[in-house]
Amino acid sequence: MEKIYSKDISSKYIKRKSYSSKFDYPNVLIVSGNYMYTGAAILCSGACINSGAGLVRVATAKKNAIPIKSNYPEVIAFDWYDKVSFDSAIKKADTIAIGPGMVLDGECRYIFSYVMERISKNQNLVVDAGAIKLLSDYFFEIKVKSLTITPHLGELKYLLKSAKPSHDDIVNFQNKTNANLVIKGYKTKIYTKDQIFENTTGSPAMAVAGMGDMLTGMIAAFINQFSDEVSAIKAAVFTHGYISDQLSKTHLTTLPTKCISNISDTMKGLLGDCYE
């Protein structure tokens, strides 16, 4: 098992070119937030736009669109029953992140199926929260560029159908699905096709609702900013914990809203010279 350190962040980052626009950086679609979980969509999209994405769109329950845009006017939010906007956003996205604020009801099942039927082999897929529980029906039908799943322990038990998932259970699942597994918790671990990584940042100050939504947004934005998706995931996990570590020096808990506002300057500090 290889530990993740700050050197892993800067060495794999693709420097920003002098002549570039928003279209040269990640175009992300976030599918998030039923009517009860507006906050998940706000946190996920806020983390994404602060993590270097060029364009962030959010397909969400209709009532969530205005609160999302009020918090982050840079984000394009729309009703997930607006099929014209939804189909266009799916087609344009480099990466689709789905799951924060979604539950196991008929609406979310329909939305999940809608995306899975339209995603292409040239796109990256990040699956979190409620969508993890919906994923099992689609594993062998999904053809994507990369698949990343981000379960905490409870979601991992559901995913692996085991009350006490073992190391071998996780490895076997990864081999079977070829997914990048981000097992969130103390010393978050990343299981990939070739290796297992253990994070070196993070603390109990992160034990706050919404931290997973933030991480999903970061991973979605980091993919396509690094040389490969595994490097991007490692960087997102490390940076996520590092921000909290710095804030926990003066805060008992580190709220995702506070952490999100520190993503960009923390990235600049870790990356150093990030422009050509």
CSV table of C-alpha atoms in Angstrom, one decimal:
chain,number,residue,atom,x,y,z
A,1,MET,CA,0.0,0.0,0.0
A,2,GLU,CA,1.4,3.4,-1.1
A,3,LYS,CA,0.9,6.5,0.9
A,4,ILE,CA,-0.2,9.8,-0.7
A,5,TYR,CA,1.9,12.9,-0.1
A,6,SER,CA,1.9,16.4,-1.4
A,7,LYS,CA,4.6,15.6,-4.0
A,8,ASP,CA,2.0,13.4,-5.7
A,9,ILE,CA,-0.2,16.5,-6.3
A,10,SER,CA,2.2,18.8,-8.2
A,11,SER,CA,4.1,16.2,-10.3
A,12,LYS,CA,1.0,15.0,-12.2
A,13,TYR,CA,-0.8,18.3,-12.7
A,14,ILE,CA,-1.2,19.6,-16.3
A,15,LYS,CA,-0.2,23.2,-16.3
A,16,ARG,CA,-2.6,25.8,-17.6
A,17,LYS,CA,-1.8,27.2,-21.0
A,18,SER,CA,-1.5,31.0,-21.5
A,19,TYR,CA,-3.9,30.9,-24.4
A,20,SER,CA,-6.9,29.0,-23.0
A,21,SER,CA,-10.6,29.5,-22.2
A,22,LYS,CA,-13.2,27.8,-20.1
A,23,PHE,CA,-13.6,25.2,-22.9
A,24,ASP,CA,-10.1,24.0,-22.3
A,25,TYR,CA,-10.8,22.9,-18.7
A,26,PRO,CA,-13.1,20.2,-17.3
A,27,ASN,CA,-16.8,20.4,-18.4
A,28,VAL,CA,-18.7,18.7,-15.6
A,29,LEU,CA,-22.3,17.6,-15.2
A,30,ILE,CA,-23.4,17.0,-11.6
A,31,VAL,CA,-26.7,15.1,-11.1
A,32,SER,CA,-27.6,15.8,-7.5
A,33,GLY,CA,-30.1,16.7,-5.0
A,34,ASN,CA,-33.8,15.7,-4.8
A,35,TYR,CA,-36.2,18.2,-3.3
A,36,MET,CA,-35.0,17.4,0.3
A,37,TYR,CA,-31.3,17.7,-0.2
A,38,THR,CA,-30.6,21.0,-1.9
A,39,GLY,CA,-27.5,21.4,0.2
A,40,ALA,CA,-25.8,18.4,-1.4
A,41,ALA,CA,-26.1,19.9,-4.8
A,42,ILE,CA,-24.8,23.3,-3.6
A,43,LEU,CA,-21.8,21.8,-1.9
A,44,CYS,CA,-20.9,19.4,-4.7
A,45,SER,CA,-21.2,22.1,-7.5
A,46,GLY,CA,-19.4,24.7,-5.3
A,47,ALA,CA,-16.5,22.4,-4.7
A,48,CYS,CA,-16.4,21.5,-8.4
A,49,ILE,CA,-16.3,25.1,-9.7
A,50,ASN,CA,-13.7,26.0,-7.1
A,51,SER,CA,-11.5,23.1,-8.1
A,52,GLY,CA,-10.6,24.3,-11.6
A,53,ALA,CA,-13.5,23.1,-13.7
A,54,GLY,CA,-14.2,25.4,-16.7
A,55,LEU,CA,-17.9,24.7,-16.9
A,56,VAL,CA,-20.2,23.1,-14.2
A,57,ARG,CA,-23.8,22.2,-14.9
A,58,VAL,CA,-26.2,20.7,-12.3
A,59,ALA,CA,-29.3,18.6,-13.1
A,60,THR,CA,-31.4,18.7,-10.0
A,61,ALA,CA,-34.9,18.9,-8.6
A,62,LYS,CA,-36.6,22.0,-9.9
A,63,LYS,CA,-36.8,23.8,-6.6
A,64,ASN,CA,-33.1,23.5,-6.1
A,65,ALA,CA,-32.0,25.5,-9.2
A,66,ILE,CA,-32.4,29.0,-7.7
A,67,PRO,CA,-30.6,28.2,-4.4
A,68,ILE,CA,-27.7,26.7,-6.3
A,69,LYS,CA,-27.4,29.7,-8.6
A,70,SER,CA,-27.8,32.1,-5.7
A,71,ASN,CA,-24.8,30.5,-3.9
A,72,TYR,CA,-22.7,29.9,-7.1
A,73,PRO,CA,-23.8,32.1,-10.0
A,74,GLU,CA,-20.9,30.5,-12.0
A,75,VAL,CA,-22.8,27.2,-12.0
A,76,ILE,CA,-25.6,26.4,-14.6
A,77,ALA,CA,-28.4,24.7,-12.8
A,78,PHE,CA,-31.6,23.3,-14.4
A,79,ASP,CA,-34.6,21.1,-13.7
A,80,TRP,CA,-33.7,17.5,-14.4
A,81,TYR,CA,-37.0,17.0,-16.1
A,82,ASP,CA,-36.0,19.6,-18.7
A,83,LYS,CA,-34.9,16.9,-21.3
A,84,VAL,CA,-33.5,19.4,-23.8
A,85,SER,CA,-31.1,20.9,-21.2
A,86,PHE,CA,-30.4,17.5,-19.7
A,87,ASP,CA,-29.5,15.8,-23.0
A,88,SER,CA,-27.3,18.7,-24.0
A,89,ALA,CA,-25.5,18.7,-20.7
A,90,ILE,CA,-24.9,14.9,-20.8
A,91,LYS,CA,-23.5,15.1,-24.4
A,92,LYS,CA,-21.2,18.0,-23.6
A,93,ALA,CA,-19.7,16.7,-20.3
A,94,ASP,CA,-16.2,15.3,-20.0
A,95,THR,CA,-17.2,14.0,-16.6
A,96,ILE,CA,-20.5,13.2,-15.0
A,97,ALA,CA,-20.8,13.0,-11.2
A,98,ILE,CA,-24.1,11.5,-9.9
A,99,GLY,CA,-25.5,10.7,-6.5
A,100,PRO,CA,-25.1,13.5,-3.8
A,101,GLY,CA,-28.5,14.2,-2.3
A,102,MET,CA,-30.2,11.3,-4.2
A,103,VAL,CA,-32.3,8.7,-2.5
A,104,LEU,CA,-33.9,5.4,-3.3
A,105,ASP,CA,-37.2,6.7,-4.5
A,106,GLY,CA,-38.9,6.4,-7.9
A,107,GLU,CA,-37.8,9.8,-9.1
A,108,CYS,CA,-34.1,9.3,-8.4
A,109,ARG,CA,-34.2,5.8,-9.9
A,110,TYR,CA,-35.7,7.3,-13.1
A,111,ILE,CA,-33.0,10.0,-13.2
A,112,PHE,CA,-30.2,7.6,-12.6
A,113,SER,CA,-31.5,5.3,-15.3
A,114,TYR,CA,-31.8,8.3,-17.7
A,115,VAL,CA,-28.2,9.2,-17.3
A,116,MET,CA,-26.9,5.6,-17.5
A,117,GLU,CA,-28.7,5.0,-20.7
A,118,ARG,CA,-27.1,8.1,-22.3
A,119,ILE,CA,-23.5,8.2,-20.9
A,120,SER,CA,-20.8,7.3,-23.5
A,121,LYS,CA,-17.6,5.4,-23.5
A,122,ASN,CA,-15.6,8.7,-23.8
A,123,GLN,CA,-16.9,10.1,-20.5
A,124,ASN,CA,-15.7,9.7,-16.9
A,125,LEU,CA,-18.3,8.7,-14.3
A,126,VAL,CA,-18.1,9.5,-10.6
A,127,VAL,CA,-20.7,7.8,-8.4
A,128,ASP,CA,-21.5,8.8,-4.8
A,129,ALA,CA,-24.1,8.6,-2.1
A,130,GLY,CA,-27.6,7.5,-3.2
A,131,ALA,CA,-26.4,6.6,-6.7
A,132,ILE,CA,-24.1,3.9,-5.2
A,133,LYS,CA,-27.1,1.9,-4.1
A,134,LEU,CA,-28.6,2.3,-7.6
A,135,LEU,CA,-25.5,1.3,-9.4
A,136,SER,CA,-25.5,-2.5,-8.9
A,137,ASP,CA,-28.2,-3.0,-11.7
A,138,TYR,CA,-25.9,-1.3,-14.3
A,139,PHE,CA,-22.4,-2.5,-13.6
A,140,PHE,CA,-21.9,-4.6,-16.7
A,141,GLU,CA,-23.9,-2.3,-19.0
A,142,ILE,CA,-21.8,0.8,-18.3
A,143,LYS,CA,-19.2,1.5,-20.8
A,144,VAL,CA,-17.2,4.6,-19.8
A,145,LYS,CA,-13.7,6.0,-20.0
A,146,SER,CA,-13.3,5.7,-16.2
A,147,LEU,CA,-15.6,4.8,-13.3
A,148,THR,CA,-14.9,6.1,-9.8
A,149,ILE,CA,-17.1,5.1,-6.8
A,150,THR,CA,-16.8,6.9,-3.5
A,151,PRO,CA,-18.5,4.9,-0.7
A,152,HIS,CA,-18.2,5.5,3.1
A,153,LEU,CA,-18.4,2.3,5.2
A,154,GLY,CA,-22.1,2.0,5.2
A,155,GLU,CA,-22.4,2.4,1.4
A,156,LEU,CA,-19.5,0.0,1.0
A,157,LYS,CA,-21.4,-2.7,2.9
A,158,TYR,CA,-24.4,-2.2,0.6
A,159,LEU,CA,-22.2,-2.2,-2.5
A,160,LEU,CA,-20.4,-5.4,-1.6
A,161,LYS,CA,-23.4,-7.0,0.0
A,162,SER,CA,-21.4,-7.7,3.1
A,163,ALA,CA,-21.9,-6.7,6.8
A,164,LYS,CA,-18.1,-6.7,7.3
A,165,PRO,CA,-16.3,-6.0,4.0
A,166,SER,CA,-12.8,-7.4,4.0
A,167,HIS,CA,-9.7,-6.3,2.0
A,168,ASP,CA,-10.2,-9.3,-0.3
A,169,ASP,CA,-13.8,-8.4,-0.8
A,170,ILE,CA,-12.8,-4.9,-2.0
A,171,VAL,CA,-10.0,-6.2,-4.2
A,172,ASN,CA,-12.3,-8.7,-5.8
A,173,PHE,CA,-14.9,-6.1,-6.4
A,174,GLN,CA,-12.4,-3.8,-8.0
A,175,ASN,CA,-11.1,-6.5,-10.3
A,176,LYS,CA,-14.6,-7.4,-11.3
A,177,THR,CA,-15.7,-3.9,-12.1
A,178,ASN,CA,-12.5,-2.1,-13.0
A,179,ALA,CA,-13.7,0.8,-10.9
A,180,ASN,CA,-11.5,3.2,-8.9
A,181,LEU,CA,-12.8,2.8,-5.3
A,182,VAL,CA,-12.4,5.6,-2.9
A,183,ILE,CA,-13.2,4.1,0.6
A,184,LYS,CA,-13.9,7.2,2.7
A,185,GLY,CA,-13.0,7.3,6.4
A,186,TYR,CA,-9.9,7.4,8.6
A,187,LYS,CA,-6.9,7.3,6.3
A,188,THR,CA,-9.1,7.1,3.2
A,189,LYS,CA,-8.0,4.4,0.8
A,190,ILE,CA,-8.1,4.3,-3.0
A,191,TYR,CA,-8.3,0.9,-4.7
A,192,THR,CA,-7.3,1.0,-8.4
A,193,LYS,CA,-6.5,-1.6,-11.0
A,194,ASP,CA,-2.8,-1.7,-10.3
A,195,GLN,CA,-2.4,-0.4,-6.7
A,196,ILE,CA,-3.8,0.6,-3.4
A,197,PHE,CA,-3.2,4.1,-1.9
A,198,GLU,CA,-3.6,5.4,1.6
A,199,ASN,CA,-4.2,9.1,2.3
A,200,THR,CA,-2.0,10.9,4.8
A,201,THR,CA,-4.3,13.9,5.5
A,202,GLY,CA,-7.6,14.4,7.3
A,203,SER,CA,-8.8,14.5,10.9
A,204,PRO,CA,-12.0,14.1,13.1
A,205,ALA,CA,-12.7,17.7,12.2
A,206,MET,CA,-14.1,16.4,8.9
A,207,ALA,CA,-16.9,14.4,10.6
A,208,VAL,CA,-19.5,16.7,9.3
A,209,ALA,CA,-22.4,16.2,6.8
A,210,GLY,CA,-21.6,17.3,3.3
A,211,MET,CA,-17.9,16.5,3.3
A,212,GLY,CA,-18.5,13.6,0.9
A,213,ASP,CA,-20.5,15.9,-1.5
A,214,MET,CA,-17.5,18.3,-1.5
A,215,LEU,CA,-15.1,15.4,-2.3
A,216,THR,CA,-17.2,14.2,-5.2
A,217,GLY,CA,-17.2,17.7,-6.7
A,218,MET,CA,-13.4,17.9,-6.3
A,219,ILE,CA,-12.8,14.5,-7.9
A,220,ALA,CA,-15.1,15.4,-10.9
A,221,ALA,CA,-13.2,18.7,-11.4
A,222,PHE,CA,-9.7,17.2,-10.9
A,223,ILE,CA,-10.2,14.5,-13.6
A,224,ASN,CA,-8.8,15.9,-16.9
A,225,GLN,CA,-6.6,18.4,-15.0
A,226,PHE,CA,-4.1,15.6,-14.1
A,227,SER,CA,-2.2,13.2,-16.3
A,228,ASP,CA,-4.5,10.3,-15.5
A,229,GLU,CA,-7.6,9.7,-13.4
A,230,VAL,CA,-5.8,7.9,-10.6
A,231,SER,CA,-3.5,10.9,-10.1
A,232,ALA,CA,-6.5,13.1,-10.1
A,233,ILE,CA,-8.3,11.1,-7.5
A,234,LYS,CA,-5.2,10.9,-5.2
A,235,ALA,CA,-4.8,14.7,-5.5
A,236,ALA,CA,-8.5,15.4,-4.7
A,237,VAL,CA,-8.5,13.1,-1.7
A,238,PHE,CA,-5.2,14.6,-0.4
A,239,THR,CA,-6.3,18.2,-0.9
A,240,HIS,CA,-9.7,17.5,0.6
A,241,GLY,CA,-8.1,16.3,3.9
A,242,TYR,CA,-5.3,18.9,3.8
A,243,ILE,CA,-7.7,21.8,3.7
A,244,SER,CA,-9.4,20.5,6.8
A,245,ASP,CA,-6.1,19.9,8.5
A,246,GLN,CA,-5.1,23.5,8.1
A,247,LEU,CA,-8.5,24.8,9.3
A,248,SER,CA,-8.6,22.4,12.2
A,249,LYS,CA,-5.7,24.3,13.8
A,250,THR,CA,-8.2,27.0,14.7
A,251,HIS,CA,-11.6,25.2,14.3
A,252,LEU,CA,-13.2,22.3,16.2
A,253,THR,CA,-15.0,21.2,13.1
A,254,THR,CA,-14.4,22.2,9.5
A,255,LEU,CA,-17.6,22.8,7.6
A,256,PRO,CA,-17.7,22.0,3.9
A,257,THR,CA,-18.8,25.5,3.1
A,258,LYS,CA,-15.6,26.9,4.8
A,259,CYS,CA,-13.4,24.2,3.2
A,260,ILE,CA,-14.8,24.9,-0.3
A,261,SER,CA,-13.8,28.6,0.0
A,262,ASN,CA,-10.2,27.4,0.6
A,263,ILE,CA,-9.9,25.0,-2.3
A,264,SER,CA,-8.5,27.3,-4.9
A,265,ASP,CA,-5.8,28.9,-2.8
A,266,THR,CA,-4.8,25.6,-1.2
A,267,MET,CA,-4.4,24.1,-4.7
A,268,LYS,CA,-2.2,27.0,-5.8
A,269,GLY,CA,-0.1,26.4,-2.7
A,270,LEU,CA,0.3,22.7,-3.3
A,271,LEU,CA,0.8,23.0,-7.1
A,272,GLY,CA,3.3,25.9,-7.0
A,273,ASP,CA,3.8,27.1,-10.6
A,274,CYS,CA,0.7,25.9,-12.3
A,275,TYR,CA,0.8,28.1,-15.4
A,276,GLU,CA,2.9,27.7,-18.6
